[in-house]
Short mmCIF file of C-alpha atoms in Angstrom, two decimals:
data_model
loop_
_atom_site.label_atom_id
_atom_site.label_comp_id
_atom_site.label_asym_id
_atom_site.label_seq_id
_atom_site.Cartn_x
_atom_site.Cartn_y
_atom_site.Cartn_z
CA MET A 11 -12.39 -1.44 -30.93
CA SER A 12 -11.85 -4.55 -29.35
CA HIS A 13 -11.49 -4.96 -25.63
CA ARG A 14 -9.84 -7.37 -23.61
CA VAL A 15 -11.69 -9.65 -21.26
CA GLY A 16 -10.88 -12.44 -19.03
CA VAL A 17 -13.63 -14.82 -18.75
CA ILE A 18 -14.12 -17.41 -15.77
CA GLY A 19 -16.97 -19.75 -16.59
CA GLY A 20 -16.50 -21.19 -13.46
CA ASP A 21 -19.04 -24.28 -12.19
CA GLY A 22 -21.71 -25.80 -12.90
CA ILE A 23 -24.04 -23.47 -14.56
CA GLY A 24 -21.78 -20.91 -15.17
CA PRO A 25 -19.82 -21.55 -18.30
CA GLU A 26 -23.44 -22.50 -19.80
CA VAL A 27 -24.69 -18.77 -18.83
CA VAL A 28 -21.62 -16.64 -19.45
CA ALA A 29 -21.41 -18.69 -23.18
CA GLU A 30 -25.12 -16.86 -23.89
CA ALA A 31 -23.84 -13.85 -22.21
CA LEU A 32 -20.63 -13.49 -24.76
CA LYS A 33 -23.11 -14.52 -27.60
CA VAL A 34 -25.42 -11.62 -27.04
CA VAL A 35 -22.36 -9.15 -26.73
CA ARG A 36 -21.06 -10.02 -29.79
CA ALA A 37 -24.61 -9.91 -31.35
CA ALA A 38 -24.82 -6.34 -30.23
CA GLY A 39 -21.38 -5.35 -32.52
CA VAL A 40 -18.83 -5.37 -30.04
CA GLU A 41 -15.31 -6.79 -30.25
CA LEU A 42 -14.17 -8.89 -27.88
CA ASP A 43 -10.32 -10.14 -27.37
CA THR A 44 -11.51 -13.14 -25.11
CA VAL A 45 -9.32 -15.15 -22.81
CA ASP A 46 -10.44 -18.15 -20.85
CA TYR A 47 -9.34 -19.15 -17.22
CA ASP A 48 -10.16 -22.74 -15.68
CA LEU A 49 -11.01 -21.34 -12.32
CA GLY A 50 -13.39 -22.11 -9.47
CA GLY A 51 -14.59 -25.08 -7.38
CA ALA A 52 -13.54 -28.02 -9.99
CA ARG A 53 -9.93 -26.44 -10.50
CA PHE A 54 -9.43 -26.55 -6.85
CA LEU A 55 -10.71 -30.14 -6.56
CA ARG A 56 -8.56 -31.10 -9.09
CA ASP A 57 -5.18 -29.95 -8.11
CA GLY A 58 -5.75 -27.00 -5.32
CA THR A 59 -5.25 -23.92 -7.13
CA VAL A 60 -7.61 -21.00 -6.43
CA LEU A 61 -6.19 -17.79 -7.74
CA PRO A 62 -2.50 -17.58 -8.72
CA GLU A 63 -0.32 -14.61 -8.42
CA GLU A 64 0.83 -14.88 -12.00
CA VAL A 65 -2.92 -14.82 -13.25
CA LEU A 66 -3.90 -11.93 -11.23
CA ASN A 67 -0.94 -9.88 -12.63
CA GLU A 68 -2.05 -10.67 -16.21
CA TRP A 69 -5.54 -9.48 -15.52
CA ARG A 70 -4.05 -5.66 -14.45
CA SER A 71 -3.68 -4.81 -17.87
CA TYR A 72 -7.32 -6.16 -19.29
CA ASP A 73 -10.24 -4.07 -19.54
CA ALA A 74 -12.80 -6.52 -18.04
CA LEU A 75 -13.13 -9.41 -16.47
CA LEU A 76 -16.56 -11.74 -17.00
CA VAL A 77 -17.17 -14.42 -14.30
CA GLY A 78 -20.34 -17.20 -14.67
CA ALA A 79 -20.24 -18.54 -11.55
CA VAL A 80 -18.14 -20.11 -8.99
CA GLY A 81 -18.47 -23.02 -6.29
CA SER A 82 -18.84 -27.12 -6.16
CA PRO A 83 -19.93 -29.49 -3.75
CA GLY A 84 -16.74 -30.63 -1.66
CA VAL A 85 -14.71 -27.41 -1.62
CA PRO A 86 -14.75 -26.17 2.10
CA PRO A 87 -16.31 -23.06 2.62
CA GLY A 88 -14.53 -20.13 2.10
CA VAL A 89 -12.19 -21.21 0.00
CA ILE A 90 -13.35 -19.80 -3.39
CA GLU A 91 -15.07 -17.23 -1.31
CA ARG A 92 -11.92 -15.75 -0.11
CA GLY A 93 -9.42 -17.08 -2.14
CA LEU A 94 -10.96 -16.17 -5.59
CA LEU A 95 -14.20 -13.91 -5.16
CA LEU A 96 -13.05 -11.34 -2.51
CA LYS A 97 -9.34 -11.94 -3.57
CA MET A 98 -10.15 -10.16 -6.84
CA ARG A 99 -12.29 -7.36 -5.36
CA PHE A 100 -9.47 -6.67 -2.75
CA ASP A 101 -6.62 -6.86 -4.87
CA LEU A 102 -7.85 -4.88 -7.81
CA ASP A 103 -9.64 -2.38 -5.68
CA LEU A 104 -12.99 -3.25 -6.72
CA TYR A 105 -14.60 -1.12 -4.30
CA ILE A 106 -18.16 -0.88 -5.82
CA ASN A 107 -20.36 -3.31 -6.38
CA GLN A 108 -23.58 -2.19 -8.42
CA ARG A 109 -26.57 -4.07 -8.38
CA PRO A 110 -29.55 -2.85 -10.37
CA PHE A 111 -32.94 -4.11 -10.39
CA LEU A 112 -35.56 -3.49 -13.17
CA LEU A 113 -39.50 -4.72 -12.88
CA PRO A 114 -41.82 -1.66 -14.54
CA SER A 115 -44.69 -3.45 -13.80
CA ALA A 116 -44.07 -3.32 -10.02
CA GLY A 117 -42.43 0.35 -10.34
CA ILE A 118 -39.20 -1.39 -9.42
CA ASP A 119 -36.48 0.65 -10.90
CA MET A 120 -33.46 0.92 -8.21
CA ILE A 121 -29.56 0.63 -8.07
CA VAL A 122 -28.07 -0.59 -5.13
CA ILE A 123 -24.69 0.50 -4.42
CA ARG A 124 -22.73 -1.71 -1.67
CA GLU A 125 -18.99 -1.28 -0.40
CA ASN A 126 -17.05 -3.96 -1.55
CA THR A 127 -14.07 -3.90 -0.05
CA GLU A 128 -14.14 -3.57 3.66
CA GLY A 129 -16.99 -4.01 6.32
CA SER A 130 -17.46 -7.34 8.00
CA TYR A 131 -15.48 -9.18 4.60
CA ALA A 132 -12.55 -7.75 5.37
CA GLY A 133 -11.34 -10.73 7.27
CA GLU A 134 -10.69 -8.76 10.57
CA GLY A 135 -11.12 -11.06 13.70
CA GLY A 136 -9.80 -14.56 15.01
CA VAL A 137 -10.40 -17.49 17.31
CA LEU A 138 -9.37 -18.72 20.47
CA ARG A 139 -9.48 -21.82 22.37
CA LYS A 140 -11.51 -23.67 18.93
CA GLY A 141 -12.92 -26.91 20.11
CA THR A 142 -13.19 -26.43 23.41
CA PRO A 143 -16.30 -25.25 25.56
CA HIS A 144 -14.39 -22.07 26.08
CA GLU A 145 -14.02 -21.33 22.67
CA VAL A 146 -14.12 -17.45 21.36
CA ALA A 147 -14.74 -16.16 17.71
CA THR A 148 -14.44 -12.50 16.99
CA GLN A 149 -15.64 -10.91 13.12
CA GLY A 150 -15.08 -7.28 13.17
CA SER A 151 -16.46 -4.77 10.38
CA VAL A 152 -13.58 -2.59 9.16
CA ASN A 153 -14.62 0.78 8.00
CA THR A 154 -12.26 3.60 6.86
CA ARG A 155 -13.16 7.36 5.98
CA MET A 156 -11.54 6.86 3.01
CA GLY A 157 -13.50 3.87 1.79
CA VAL A 158 -16.45 5.01 3.40
CA GLU A 159 -16.51 8.14 1.41
CA ARG A 160 -15.52 7.38 -2.22
CA CYS A 161 -18.31 4.46 -1.95
CA VAL A 162 -20.88 7.28 -1.01
CA ARG A 163 -19.71 9.49 -3.21
CA TYR A 164 -19.61 7.27 -6.14
CA ALA A 165 -23.85 6.73 -5.23
CA PHE A 166 -24.36 10.50 -4.93
CA GLU A 167 -22.97 11.14 -7.97
CA LEU A 168 -24.85 7.69 -9.83
CA ALA A 169 -28.21 9.07 -7.99
CA GLU A 170 -27.75 12.75 -9.67
CA SER A 171 -27.77 11.16 -13.06
CA ARG A 172 -30.72 9.66 -12.72
CA ASP A 173 -34.51 11.25 -13.03
CA ARG A 174 -35.75 10.50 -9.57
CA LYS A 175 -32.46 11.68 -7.71
CA HIS A 176 -32.99 10.10 -4.63
CA LEU A 177 -30.46 8.66 -2.41
CA THR A 178 -30.99 6.31 0.65
CA LEU A 179 -28.15 5.29 3.29
CA VAL A 180 -29.00 1.93 4.79
CA HIS A 181 -27.41 0.89 7.99
CA LYS A 182 -27.78 0.20 11.87
CA THR A 183 -26.86 3.25 13.10
CA ASN A 184 -28.51 2.57 16.21
CA VAL A 185 -26.77 -0.58 17.31
CA LEU A 186 -23.39 -0.25 15.25
CA THR A 187 -22.72 3.00 17.06
CA PHE A 188 -18.95 3.34 15.70
CA ALA A 189 -19.15 2.15 12.00
CA GLY A 190 -22.84 3.47 11.67
CA ASP A 191 -21.45 6.60 12.93
CA LEU A 192 -18.86 6.93 10.41
CA TRP A 193 -21.42 6.05 7.46
CA GLU A 194 -23.93 8.50 8.45
CA ARG A 195 -21.63 11.26 9.34
CA THR A 196 -19.78 10.83 5.93
CA PHE A 197 -22.82 10.82 3.77
CA THR A 198 -24.41 13.61 5.34
CA GLU A 199 -21.42 15.50 4.94
CA VAL A 200 -20.75 14.75 1.07
CA ALA A 201 -24.60 15.56 0.64
CA VAL A 202 -24.02 18.85 0.83
CA GLU A 203 -21.96 19.15 -2.30
CA PHE A 204 -25.14 17.57 -4.58
CA PRO A 205 -27.97 19.55 -3.60
CA SER A 206 -30.41 18.41 -6.14
CA VAL A 207 -29.94 14.82 -4.79
CA SER A 208 -32.92 14.07 -1.95
CA THR A 209 -31.74 11.84 0.77
CA ALA A 210 -32.85 9.32 3.41
CA TYR A 211 -31.84 7.04 5.86
CA ASN A 212 -33.27 3.30 6.32
CA HIS A 213 -32.37 1.21 9.51
CA VAL A 214 -31.51 -2.30 7.46
CA ASP A 215 -34.33 -4.31 9.23
CA ALA A 216 -36.56 -1.82 8.17
CA ALA A 217 -35.56 -1.79 4.75
CA CYS A 218 -35.74 -5.51 3.96
CA ILE A 219 -39.63 -4.62 4.74
CA TYR A 220 -39.99 -1.78 2.70
CA LEU A 221 -38.65 -3.69 -0.02
CA VAL A 222 -41.00 -6.17 0.10
CA GLN A 223 -43.76 -3.97 1.02
CA SER A 224 -43.25 -1.07 -1.66
CA PRO A 225 -39.82 -1.01 -3.12
CA ASP A 226 -40.95 1.67 -5.33
CA GLN A 227 -40.21 4.01 -3.30
CA TYR A 228 -36.02 3.30 -3.71
CA ASP A 229 -33.88 4.93 -6.29
CA VAL A 230 -30.75 4.60 -5.50
CA ILE A 231 -29.50 2.83 -1.96
CA VAL A 232 -25.96 2.73 -0.55
CA THR A 233 -24.59 0.49 2.20
CA ASP A 234 -22.06 -1.17 3.40
CA ASN A 235 -20.43 -4.37 2.44
CA LEU A 236 -22.73 -7.44 4.73
CA PHE A 237 -26.25 -5.44 4.36
CA GLY A 238 -25.48 -4.85 0.86
CA ASP A 239 -25.10 -8.66 0.34
CA ILE A 240 -28.13 -9.58 1.93
CA LEU A 241 -30.22 -6.53 0.80
CA THR A 242 -29.47 -6.78 -3.17
CA ASP A 243 -30.29 -10.69 -2.50
CA LEU A 244 -33.69 -9.94 -1.49
CA GLY A 245 -33.52 -6.87 -3.91
CA GLY A 246 -33.37 -9.95 -6.84
CA ALA A 247 -36.67 -11.92 -5.27
CA VAL A 248 -38.75 -8.89 -5.56
CA SER A 249 -38.02 -7.96 -8.99
CA GLY A 250 -38.11 -11.24 -11.06
CA GLY A 251 -36.29 -13.98 -9.50
CA ILE A 252 -32.63 -14.11 -8.95
CA GLY A 253 -32.45 -15.53 -12.18
CA PHE A 254 -32.28 -11.82 -13.72
CA ALA A 255 -30.12 -10.29 -10.97
CA ALA A 256 -27.00 -8.75 -12.26
CA SER A 257 -24.01 -7.05 -10.81
CA GLY A 258 -20.70 -5.07 -11.69
CA ASN A 259 -17.71 -4.85 -9.22
CA LEU A 260 -15.95 -1.82 -10.11
CA ASN A 261 -13.06 -0.09 -9.95
CA PRO A 262 -13.82 3.43 -10.62
CA ALA A 263 -10.51 4.82 -10.50
CA ARG A 264 -10.07 2.22 -13.59
CA THR A 265 -6.30 1.07 -12.00
CA GLY A 266 -7.17 -2.12 -13.27
CA PRO A 267 -10.09 -4.33 -14.86
CA SER A 268 -14.06 -4.09 -13.05
CA MET A 269 -15.57 -7.90 -12.71
CA PHE A 270 -19.19 -8.74 -14.00
CA GLU A 271 -21.36 -11.54 -12.57
CA PRO A 272 -24.86 -12.73 -12.13
CA VAL A 273 -25.80 -12.58 -8.58
CA HIS A 274 -26.96 -16.57 -8.69
CA GLY A 275 -24.63 -19.04 -7.80
CA SER A 276 -23.10 -22.10 -9.70
CA ALA A 277 -26.73 -24.24 -8.89
CA PRO A 278 -24.81 -27.70 -9.87
CA ASP A 279 -28.28 -29.60 -9.32
CA ILE A 280 -29.21 -28.26 -13.17
CA ALA A 281 -25.66 -28.14 -14.38
CA GLY A 282 -26.12 -29.40 -18.03
CA GLN A 283 -29.80 -29.57 -18.27
CA GLY A 284 -30.07 -26.26 -20.45
CA VAL A 285 -32.61 -24.74 -18.49
CA ALA A 286 -30.47 -22.02 -16.22
CA ASN A 287 -31.54 -18.51 -16.73
CA PRO A 288 -28.82 -16.53 -18.52
CA VAL A 289 -30.45 -13.47 -18.47
CA ALA A 290 -28.80 -12.32 -15.34
CA ALA A 291 -25.49 -13.28 -17.02
CA ILE A 292 -26.13 -11.39 -20.13
CA LEU A 293 -27.38 -8.11 -18.09
CA SER A 294 -24.08 -8.52 -16.29
CA ALA A 295 -22.42 -8.48 -19.32
CA ALA A 296 -24.58 -4.94 -20.67
CA LEU A 297 -23.03 -3.64 -17.33
CA MET A 298 -20.07 -4.82 -18.53
CA LEU A 299 -20.47 -2.89 -21.68
CA ASP A 300 -21.41 0.49 -20.06
CA HIS A 301 -17.90 0.37 -18.10
CA LEU A 302 -16.10 -0.37 -21.39
CA GLY A 303 -18.03 2.63 -23.17
CA GLU A 304 -20.58 0.63 -25.18
CA GLY A 305 -23.35 2.49 -23.98
CA ASP A 306 -25.49 2.30 -27.29
CA ALA A 307 -25.15 -2.03 -27.41
CA ALA A 308 -25.79 -2.07 -23.31
CA ALA A 309 -28.61 0.00 -24.03
CA ARG A 310 -29.82 -2.53 -26.61
CA VAL A 311 -29.11 -5.73 -24.71
CA ARG A 312 -31.31 -4.20 -21.98
CA LYS A 313 -34.02 -3.50 -23.81
CA ALA A 314 -33.97 -6.59 -25.69
CA CYS A 315 -34.05 -8.16 -22.10
CA ALA A 316 -36.79 -6.20 -20.85
CA ASP A 317 -39.98 -8.02 -21.37
CA THR A 318 -38.87 -10.97 -19.35
CA SER A 319 -42.05 -12.91 -19.55
CA THR A 320 -41.04 -13.90 -23.13
CA LEU A 321 -37.72 -15.11 -22.01
CA THR A 322 -38.75 -18.75 -21.97
CA GLY A 323 -37.25 -22.06 -22.83
CA SER A 324 -33.67 -23.49 -22.67
CA THR A 325 -30.61 -21.87 -21.93
CA THR A 326 -29.58 -21.29 -25.50
CA ALA A 327 -32.76 -20.50 -26.79
CA VAL A 328 -33.30 -17.57 -24.43
CA GLY A 329 -29.78 -16.27 -25.65
CA ASP A 330 -30.60 -16.59 -29.04
CA LEU A 331 -33.68 -14.90 -28.57
CA VAL A 332 -31.90 -12.24 -26.92
CA ALA A 333 -29.33 -12.28 -29.59
CA ALA A 334 -31.69 -11.71 -32.01
CA ARG A 335 -33.69 -9.12 -30.45
CA VAL A 336 -30.34 -6.63 -30.53
#
């Protein structure tokens, strides 16, 4: 069975690492019908294109999207983030951001579930008297019961499927009393439906400490959009480095394609040198394989990447090594 996948190599090291990810997927015996798209910072600088509606509509019939990295020096802040990545998340309803972290030598085997379409990234807010001494800027956090509940429920289902069956809610309920209250009440109410899952709550600042001091205490974490963005970068740092951090932007309802991308950026300073670590992109492709129902191939890819100490060399050499192992 062939899966139709849109591929956005993007900018900087993006095309290099996504090429290795596709190499590994095909070595695992999975047939992909790929369509390449020239999108990202370089495309914007060339002709002003970010994400045409006709392209977005094409993607709705695809099985998945695989992104390398986007972003180029010279592009104003927010143009690519809001116009491409966030637009994909919002318009395709990619409401779950799932980021696994695995470092057996440190006892780390956790997954962070980040709500992906609401919170501070929804775009609520504005500015008054910009550029004057009396300038006012507001940036709200949008949280709906539906959005919070479907994220929390997904996290409980995931925790229930794992050996430890433990789920931690991370927020800041003592200060963010409105959004935090909605998250905490929803978490408590949904927990009743999952009696086999043990639960805990951490303030986000405490969770940052625990992720550094004792990350092995976590199994599954569920949190909002902004806190999840921060925690997952920290999770990557404590579990081998950002070069190994994968992510899936999921539409569990499957009303459209899910999108998979490494957490690292486009790293323009090392682009074209063949030194970028492709493992995060390869592991993102493994998440894609899971989503596509290719669980056996996904497991073989993850196993091939497990011994990170042996994954050294050039970008293509690492890709070749992983491909040979699968």
